[in-house]
Each structure stands twice: as C-alpha cells, then as structure tokens.
Amino acid sequence: MEVSLNTNLNMIDKSIKFFGINIAILTISDTRNLASDKSGSTLRKLVEDYGHSCISRDIVKDEPKELLLVLNKWINNKKLDVIITSGGTGLTGRDITVDVLETYFDK
C-alpha cells in the first residue's frame, strides 16, 4: 500500500476561519546575539509569514538557571500559546537544552 503525504499548503481548507496563535522563540547559545541569531530570525519570519504573532523572542546562554528562568516566565504567560526553542542541543557538555526541557515532561 502506498501512502501519500500531501504537504502542499495550498490544500488548506479556506472555508475554516484561521486563528493565529501567539508564539515565543528562544535561542539557547553561548555564541549568538540578536544580530547573529539566524535561526531565531528565520523562525520569527516564518511564524509571522504564516499569520501568527511572535510576542517574545530571547537568547539565553547554555545555563540551566537562565533557561529555566525564561521558560517559567513564558509558561506562566496566559497570552502565550507556543514556545519554540532553537539551539543548545549539540554534543558538548554545555549543551543543556534537552536535559532542562525534560524536567517539564509528564507522562
């Protein structure tokens, strides 16, 4: 049996009312700032191009306390629907994103 996945965005049902969501973008990096954060800039552009709102964007160092501080603030923001993270997932000991995010997982 052949399964076809249609990834053509033109197939979206236009009869359904679109509701944009509020998104925050967080880059985790020891080396980036807002001027050099290409992934964060790209994510923001895509979010806004698809009709959503980027209501917050930040960069934090690969430090668990800094990451937790921002995530806890955003999680408690009732106006925020989604948090997108980028970075901090490399192979060095300083790349702590997955370890920190696991503390929020629930089964």
mmCIF file of N, CA and C in Angstrom:
data_model
loop_
_atom_site.group_PDB
_atom_site.id
_atom_site.type_symbol
_atom_site.label_atom_id
_atom_site.label_comp_id
_atom_site.label_asym_id
_atom_site.label_seq_id
_atom_site.Cartn_x
_atom_site.Cartn_y
_atom_site.Cartn_z
ATOM 1 N N MET A 1 0.850 -1.168 0.000
ATOM 2 C CA MET A 1 0.000 0.000 0.000
ATOM 3 C C MET A 1 0.897 1.232 0.000
ATOM 4 N N GLU A 2 0.620 2.151 -0.898
ATOM 5 C CA GLU A 2 1.394 3.387 -0.982
ATOM 6 C C GLU A 2 0.656 4.487 -0.234
ATOM 7 N N VAL A 3 1.385 5.193 0.620
ATOM 8 C CA VAL A 3 0.798 6.291 1.382
ATOM 9 C C VAL A 3 1.370 7.588 0.846
ATOM 10 N N SER A 4 0.518 8.517 0.542
ATOM 11 C CA SER A 4 0.958 9.809 0.037
ATOM 12 C C SER A 4 0.680 10.884 1.083
ATOM 13 N N LEU A 5 1.702 11.618 1.434
ATOM 14 C CA LEU A 5 1.541 12.727 2.372
ATOM 15 C C LEU A 5 1.495 14.013 1.573
ATOM 16 N N ASN A 6 0.393 14.715 1.635
ATOM 17 C CA ASN A 6 0.246 15.965 0.900
ATOM 18 C C ASN A 6 0.783 17.097 1.751
ATOM 19 N N THR A 7 1.898 17.669 1.341
ATOM 20 C CA THR A 7 2.490 18.782 2.077
ATOM 21 C C THR A 7 2.245 20.103 1.372
ATOM 22 N N ASN A 8 1.338 20.127 0.413
ATOM 23 C CA ASN A 8 1.021 21.330 -0.338
ATOM 24 C C ASN A 8 0.126 22.227 0.516
ATOM 25 N N LEU A 9 0.665 23.375 0.924
ATOM 26 C CA LEU A 9 -0.096 24.283 1.784
ATOM 27 C C LEU A 9 -1.295 24.897 1.067
ATOM 28 N N ASN A 10 -1.331 24.804 -0.255
ATOM 29 C CA ASN A 10 -2.478 25.318 -0.994
ATOM 30 C C ASN A 10 -3.717 24.462 -0.774
ATOM 31 N N MET A 11 -3.559 23.310 -0.160
ATOM 32 C CA MET A 11 -4.682 22.413 0.086
ATOM 33 C C MET A 11 -5.392 22.737 1.406
ATOM 34 N N ILE A 12 -5.004 23.792 2.082
ATOM 35 C CA ILE A 12 -5.653 24.180 3.327
ATOM 36 C C ILE A 12 -7.091 24.594 3.033
ATOM 37 N N ASP A 13 -8.010 24.136 3.835
ATOM 38 C CA ASP A 13 -9.433 24.444 3.665
ATOM 39 C C ASP A 13 -9.682 25.903 4.042
ATOM 40 N N LYS A 14 -9.881 26.734 3.040
ATOM 41 C CA LYS A 14 -10.067 28.176 3.248
ATOM 42 C C LYS A 14 -11.426 28.508 3.860
ATOM 43 N N SER A 15 -12.334 27.547 3.927
ATOM 44 C CA SER A 15 -13.655 27.818 4.498
ATOM 45 C C SER A 15 -13.602 27.817 6.033
ATOM 46 N N ILE A 16 -12.524 27.313 6.595
ATOM 47 C CA ILE A 16 -12.362 27.292 8.053
ATOM 48 C C ILE A 16 -11.654 28.568 8.482
ATOM 49 N N LYS A 17 -12.224 29.272 9.436
ATOM 50 C CA LYS A 17 -11.643 30.529 9.892
ATOM 51 C C LYS A 17 -10.281 30.284 10.539
ATOM 52 N N PHE A 18 -9.297 31.048 10.113
ATOM 53 C CA PHE A 18 -7.937 30.937 10.640
ATOM 54 C C PHE A 18 -7.803 31.748 11.923
ATOM 55 N N PHE A 19 -7.198 31.152 12.924
ATOM 56 C CA PHE A 19 -6.891 31.852 14.162
ATOM 57 C C PHE A 19 -5.391 31.765 14.387
ATOM 58 N N GLY A 20 -4.707 32.892 14.302
ATOM 59 C CA GLY A 20 -3.279 32.917 14.581
ATOM 60 C C GLY A 20 -3.041 32.708 16.068
ATOM 61 N N ILE A 21 -1.882 32.179 16.391
ATOM 62 C CA ILE A 21 -1.531 31.945 17.788
ATOM 63 C C ILE A 21 -0.343 32.816 18.170
ATOM 64 N N ASN A 22 -0.152 32.983 19.471
ATOM 65 C CA ASN A 22 0.958 33.768 19.997
ATOM 66 C C ASN A 22 2.120 32.833 20.330
ATOM 67 N N ILE A 23 3.266 33.156 19.756
ATOM 68 C CA ILE A 23 4.427 32.286 19.853
ATOM 69 C C ILE A 23 5.609 33.053 20.433
ATOM 70 N N ALA A 24 6.416 32.363 21.249
ATOM 71 C CA ALA A 24 7.678 32.901 21.743
ATOM 72 C C ALA A 24 8.803 32.043 21.176
ATOM 73 N N ILE A 25 9.898 32.687 20.816
ATOM 74 C CA ILE A 25 11.051 31.989 20.236
ATOM 75 C C ILE A 25 12.256 32.203 21.141
ATOM 76 N N LEU A 26 12.857 31.104 21.548
ATOM 77 C CA LEU A 26 14.010 31.158 22.441
ATOM 78 C C LEU A 26 15.197 30.438 21.809
ATOM 79 N N THR A 27 16.284 31.145 21.643
ATOM 80 C CA THR A 27 17.530 30.549 21.163
ATOM 81 C C THR A 27 18.438 30.323 22.358
ATOM 82 N N ILE A 28 18.986 29.116 22.461
ATOM 83 C CA ILE A 28 19.904 28.770 23.546
ATOM 84 C C ILE A 28 21.285 28.652 22.931
ATOM 85 N N SER A 29 22.175 29.592 23.284
ATOM 86 C CA SER A 29 23.500 29.613 22.665
ATOM 87 C C SER A 29 24.457 30.465 23.483
ATOM 88 N N ASP A 30 25.688 30.004 23.571
ATOM 89 C CA ASP A 30 26.747 30.795 24.198
ATOM 90 C C ASP A 30 27.362 31.790 23.226
ATOM 91 N N THR A 31 27.080 31.644 21.949
ATOM 92 C CA THR A 31 27.777 32.447 20.939
ATOM 93 C C THR A 31 26.887 33.381 20.137
ATOM 94 N N ARG A 32 25.591 33.311 20.277
ATOM 95 C CA ARG A 32 24.699 34.136 19.456
ATOM 96 C C ARG A 32 24.185 35.353 20.222
ATOM 97 N N ASN A 33 23.860 36.387 19.443
ATOM 98 C CA ASN A 33 23.123 37.539 19.946
ATOM 99 C C ASN A 33 22.030 37.809 18.915
ATOM 100 N N LEU A 34 21.182 38.802 19.155
ATOM 101 C CA LEU A 34 20.059 39.029 18.231
ATOM 102 C C LEU A 34 20.526 39.302 16.808
ATOM 103 N N ALA A 35 21.686 39.946 16.652
ATOM 104 C CA ALA A 35 22.178 40.261 15.309
ATOM 105 C C ALA A 35 22.694 39.024 14.584
ATOM 106 N N SER A 36 23.241 38.052 15.312
ATOM 107 C CA SER A 36 23.840 36.878 14.666
ATOM 108 C C SER A 36 22.975 35.623 14.749
ATOM 109 N N ASP A 37 21.800 35.738 15.323
ATOM 110 C CA ASP A 37 20.913 34.583 15.509
ATOM 111 C C ASP A 37 20.065 34.343 14.267
ATOM 112 N N LYS A 38 20.655 33.682 13.269
ATOM 113 C CA LYS A 38 19.949 33.443 12.012
ATOM 114 C C LYS A 38 18.757 32.511 12.196
ATOM 115 N N SER A 39 18.898 31.477 13.026
ATOM 116 C CA SER A 39 17.768 30.547 13.202
ATOM 117 C C SER A 39 16.598 31.248 13.874
ATOM 118 N N GLY A 40 16.859 32.050 14.885
ATOM 119 C CA GLY A 40 15.783 32.789 15.549
ATOM 120 C C GLY A 40 15.100 33.771 14.613
ATOM 121 N N SER A 41 15.900 34.448 13.788
ATOM 122 C CA SER A 41 15.334 35.392 12.814
ATOM 123 C C SER A 41 14.475 34.666 11.786
ATOM 124 N N THR A 42 14.955 33.513 11.317
ATOM 125 C CA THR A 42 14.193 32.720 10.344
ATOM 126 C C THR A 42 12.892 32.217 10.958
ATOM 127 N N LEU A 43 12.967 31.706 12.186
ATOM 128 C CA LEU A 43 11.757 31.230 12.855
ATOM 129 C C LEU A 43 10.739 32.356 13.018
ATOM 130 N N ARG A 44 11.196 33.524 13.438
ATOM 131 C CA ARG A 44 10.284 34.664 13.603
ATOM 132 C C ARG A 44 9.611 35.018 12.276
ATOM 133 N N LYS A 45 10.401 35.074 11.212
ATOM 134 C CA LYS A 45 9.846 35.410 9.900
ATOM 135 C C LYS A 45 8.801 34.383 9.475
ATOM 136 N N LEU A 46 9.096 33.105 9.633
ATOM 137 C CA LEU A 46 8.143 32.060 9.255
ATOM 138 C C LEU A 46 6.871 32.130 10.088
ATOM 139 N N VAL A 47 7.015 32.333 11.385
ATOM 140 C CA VAL A 47 5.857 32.462 12.271
ATOM 141 C C VAL A 47 4.947 33.587 11.784
ATOM 142 N N GLU A 48 5.548 34.739 11.502
ATOM 143 C CA GLU A 48 4.754 35.901 11.096
ATOM 144 C C GLU A 48 4.234 35.764 9.672
ATOM 145 N N ASP A 49 5.024 35.145 8.786
ATOM 146 C CA ASP A 49 4.572 34.936 7.401
ATOM 147 C C ASP A 49 3.339 34.039 7.343
ATOM 148 N N TYR A 50 3.209 33.131 8.291
ATOM 149 C CA TYR A 50 2.065 32.218 8.306
ATOM 150 C C TYR A 50 0.905 32.740 9.162
ATOM 151 N N GLY A 51 0.974 34.024 9.530
ATOM 152 C CA GLY A 51 -0.162 34.664 10.171
ATOM 153 C C GLY A 51 -0.218 34.591 11.681
ATOM 154 N N HIS A 52 0.844 34.127 12.300
ATOM 155 C CA HIS A 52 0.883 34.057 13.757
ATOM 156 C C HIS A 52 1.643 35.260 14.298
ATOM 157 N N SER A 53 1.653 35.418 15.613
ATOM 158 C CA SER A 53 2.345 36.540 16.240
ATOM 159 C C SER A 53 3.510 36.037 17.082
ATOM 160 N N CYS A 54 4.664 36.638 16.856
ATOM 161 C CA CYS A 54 5.814 36.374 17.727
ATOM 162 C C CYS A 54 5.771 37.448 18.806
ATOM 163 N N ILE A 55 5.281 37.075 19.993
ATOM 164 C CA ILE A 55 5.103 38.081 21.036
ATOM 165 C C ILE A 55 6.331 38.210 21.935
ATOM 166 N N SER A 56 7.273 37.280 21.783
ATOM 167 C CA SER A 56 8.502 37.381 22.558
ATOM 168 C C SER A 56 9.603 36.595 21.865
ATOM 169 N N ARG A 57 10.802 37.131 21.942
ATOM 170 C CA ARG A 57 11.981 36.444 21.401
ATOM 171 C C ARG A 57 13.149 36.774 22.310
ATOM 172 N N ASP A 58 13.930 35.747 22.630
ATOM 173 C CA ASP A 58 15.047 35.967 23.540
ATOM 174 C C ASP A 58 16.171 34.997 23.205
ATOM 175 N N ILE A 59 17.333 35.288 23.746
ATOM 176 C CA ILE A 59 18.500 34.417 23.639
ATOM 177 C C ILE A 59 19.043 34.232 25.042
ATOM 178 N N VAL A 60 19.322 32.983 25.401
ATOM 179 C CA VAL A 60 19.953 32.707 26.698
ATOM 180 C C VAL A 60 21.191 31.850 26.476
ATOM 181 N N LYS A 61 22.126 31.974 27.400
ATOM 182 C CA LYS A 61 23.326 31.141 27.376
ATOM 183 C C LYS A 61 22.953 29.712 27.763
ATOM 184 N N ASP A 62 23.857 28.794 27.497
ATOM 185 C CA ASP A 62 23.667 27.392 27.873
ATOM 186 C C ASP A 62 23.859 27.241 29.385
ATOM 187 N N GLU A 63 22.963 27.846 30.132
ATOM 188 C CA GLU A 63 22.975 27.797 31.594
ATOM 189 C C GLU A 63 21.593 27.369 32.067
ATOM 190 N N PRO A 64 21.502 26.252 32.784
ATOM 191 C CA PRO A 64 20.181 25.765 33.209
ATOM 192 C C PRO A 64 19.338 26.813 33.935
ATOM 193 N N LYS A 65 19.925 27.578 34.845
ATOM 194 C CA LYS A 65 19.142 28.562 35.605
ATOM 195 C C LYS A 65 18.580 29.648 34.700
ATOM 196 N N GLU A 66 19.377 30.102 33.734
ATOM 197 C CA GLU A 66 18.903 31.133 32.808
ATOM 198 C C GLU A 66 17.773 30.598 31.931
ATOM 199 N N LEU A 67 17.948 29.378 31.441
ATOM 200 C CA LEU A 67 16.932 28.761 30.605
ATOM 201 C C LEU A 67 15.632 28.556 31.377
ATOM 202 N N LEU A 68 15.738 28.029 32.588
ATOM 203 C CA LEU A 68 14.552 27.811 33.416
ATOM 204 C C LEU A 68 13.840 29.117 33.749
ATOM 205 N N LEU A 69 14.593 30.170 33.995
ATOM 206 C CA LEU A 69 14.006 31.476 34.319
ATOM 207 C C LEU A 69 13.108 31.962 33.178
ATOM 208 N N VAL A 70 13.612 31.905 31.956
ATOM 209 C CA VAL A 70 12.823 32.352 30.804
ATOM 210 C C VAL A 70 11.642 31.419 30.565
ATOM 211 N N LEU A 71 11.889 30.108 30.579
ATOM 212 C CA LEU A 71 10.802 29.160 30.324
ATOM 213 C C LEU A 71 9.686 29.289 31.356
ATOM 214 N N ASN A 72 10.023 29.394 32.619
ATOM 215 C CA ASN A 72 8.996 29.529 33.660
ATOM 216 C C ASN A 72 8.190 30.809 33.481
ATOM 217 N N LYS A 73 8.851 31.892 33.129
ATOM 218 C CA LYS A 73 8.149 33.161 32.880
ATOM 219 C C LYS A 73 7.179 32.998 31.712
ATOM 220 N N TRP A 74 7.635 32.394 30.634
ATOM 221 C CA TRP A 74 6.789 32.238 29.445
ATOM 222 C C TRP A 74 5.673 31.242 29.686
ATOM 223 N N ILE A 75 5.935 30.165 30.375
ATOM 224 C CA ILE A 75 4.895 29.163 30.643
ATOM 225 C C ILE A 75 3.748 29.775 31.440
ATOM 226 N N ASN A 76 4.054 30.730 32.294
ATOM 227 C CA ASN A 76 3.029 31.375 33.110
ATOM 228 C C ASN A 76 2.363 32.561 32.424
ATOM 229 N N ASN A 77 2.751 32.861 31.193
ATOM 230 C CA ASN A 77 2.153 33.948 30.432
ATOM 231 C C ASN A 77 0.884 33.428 29.747
ATOM 232 N N LYS A 78 -0.259 33.862 30.225
ATOM 233 C CA LYS A 78 -1.548 33.375 29.712
ATOM 234 C C LYS A 78 -1.795 33.771 28.252
ATOM 235 N N LYS A 79 -1.075 34.770 27.732
ATOM 236 C CA LYS A 79 -1.256 35.207 26.351
ATOM 237 C C LYS A 79 -0.426 34.382 25.372
ATOM 238 N N LEU A 80 0.470 33.552 25.890
ATOM 239 C CA LEU A 80 1.384 32.779 25.061
ATOM 240 C C LEU A 80 0.846 31.373 24.827
ATOM 241 N N ASP A 81 0.818 30.964 23.556
ATOM 242 C CA ASP A 81 0.284 29.649 23.197
ATOM 243 C C ASP A 81 1.371 28.599 22.956
ATOM 244 N N VAL A 82 2.506 29.018 22.392
ATOM 245 C CA VAL A 82 3.550 28.085 21.980
ATOM 246 C C VAL A 82 4.919 28.678 22.256
ATOM 247 N N ILE A 83 5.850 27.823 22.682
ATOM 248 C CA ILE A 83 7.256 28.208 22.833
ATOM 249 C C ILE A 83 8.061 27.343 21.869
ATOM 250 N N ILE A 84 8.855 27.998 21.026
ATOM 251 C CA ILE A 84 9.758 27.293 20.123
ATOM 252 C C ILE A 84 11.178 27.557 20.611
ATOM 253 N N THR A 85 11.954 26.478 20.792
ATOM 254 C CA THR A 85 13.351 26.643 21.178
ATOM 255 C C THR A 85 14.243 26.220 20.028
ATOM 256 N N SER A 86 15.421 26.833 19.996
ATOM 257 C CA SER A 86 16.414 26.517 18.985
ATOM 258 C C SER A 86 17.781 26.553 19.649
ATOM 259 N N GLY A 87 18.609 25.562 19.350
ATOM 260 C CA GLY A 87 19.975 25.572 19.858
ATOM 261 C C GLY A 87 20.130 24.814 21.158
ATOM 262 N N GLY A 88 21.378 24.783 21.621
ATOM 263 C CA GLY A 88 21.696 24.133 22.885
ATOM 264 C C GLY A 88 21.554 22.627 22.849
ATOM 265 N N THR A 89 21.640 22.036 21.662
ATOM 266 C CA THR A 89 21.444 20.584 21.551
ATOM 267 C C THR A 89 22.641 19.884 20.926
ATOM 268 N N GLY A 90 23.797 20.517 20.994
ATOM 269 C CA GLY A 90 24.998 19.922 20.401
ATOM 270 C C GLY A 90 25.570 18.807 21.266
ATOM 271 N N LEU A 91 26.824 18.491 21.027
ATOM 272 C CA LEU A 91 27.463 17.376 21.707
ATOM 273 C C LEU A 91 28.347 17.778 22.875
ATOM 274 N N THR A 92 28.515 19.064 23.119
ATOM 275 C CA THR A 92 29.380 19.474 24.218
ATOM 276 C C THR A 92 28.631 19.409 25.545
ATOM 277 N N GLY A 93 29.369 19.405 26.617
ATOM 278 C CA GLY A 93 28.772 19.377 27.947
ATOM 279 C C GLY A 93 27.962 20.612 28.266
ATOM 280 N N ARG A 94 28.194 21.702 27.540
ATOM 281 C CA ARG A 94 27.459 22.949 27.788
ATOM 282 C C ARG A 94 26.082 22.949 27.129
ATOM 283 N N ASP A 95 25.816 22.045 26.228
ATOM 284 C CA ASP A 95 24.531 21.995 25.527
ATOM 285 C C ASP A 95 23.514 21.267 26.394
ATOM 286 N N ILE A 96 22.682 22.049 27.103
ATOM 287 C CA ILE A 96 21.834 21.518 28.175
ATOM 288 C C ILE A 96 20.337 21.580 27.874
ATOM 289 N N THR A 97 19.950 21.994 26.681
ATOM 290 C CA THR A 97 18.534 22.216 26.391
ATOM 291 C C THR A 97 17.680 20.977 26.655
ATOM 292 N N VAL A 98 18.071 19.840 26.115
ATOM 293 C CA VAL A 98 17.264 18.628 26.269
ATOM 294 C C VAL A 98 17.144 18.255 27.742
ATOM 295 N N ASP A 99 18.248 18.314 28.477
ATOM 296 C CA ASP A 99 18.216 17.974 29.904
ATOM 297 C C ASP A 99 17.263 18.876 30.685
ATOM 298 N N VAL A 100 17.291 20.162 30.395
ATOM 299 C CA VAL A 100 16.428 21.109 31.110
ATOM 300 C C VAL A 100 14.967 20.904 30.709
ATOM 301 N N LEU A 101 14.717 20.749 29.417
ATOM 302 C CA LEU A 101 13.333 20.575 28.968
ATOM 303 C C LEU A 101 12.720 19.288 29.487
ATOM 304 N N GLU A 102 13.520 18.269 29.696
ATOM 305 C CA GLU A 102 12.999 17.007 30.234
ATOM 306 C C GLU A 102 12.353 17.201 31.606
ATOM 307 N N THR A 103 12.752 18.214 32.346
ATOM 308 C CA THR A 103 12.162 18.450 33.664
ATOM 309 C C THR A 103 10.689 18.862 33.544
ATOM 310 N N TYR A 104 10.265 19.277 32.356
ATOM 311 C CA TYR A 104 8.870 19.666 32.142
ATOM 312 C C TYR A 104 8.013 18.512 31.621
ATOM 313 N N PHE A 105 8.657 17.416 31.223
ATOM 314 C CA PHE A 105 7.912 16.297 30.650
ATOM 315 C C PHE A 105 7.068 15.606 31.712
ATOM 316 N N ASP A 106 5.894 15.165 31.279
ATOM 317 C CA ASP A 106 4.989 14.441 32.148
ATOM 318 C C ASP A 106 4.392 13.292 31.352
ATOM 319 N N LYS A 107 4.208 12.191 31.983
ATOM 320 C CA LYS A 107 3.662 11.042 31.288
ATOM 321 C C LYS A 107 2.204 10.851 31.655
#
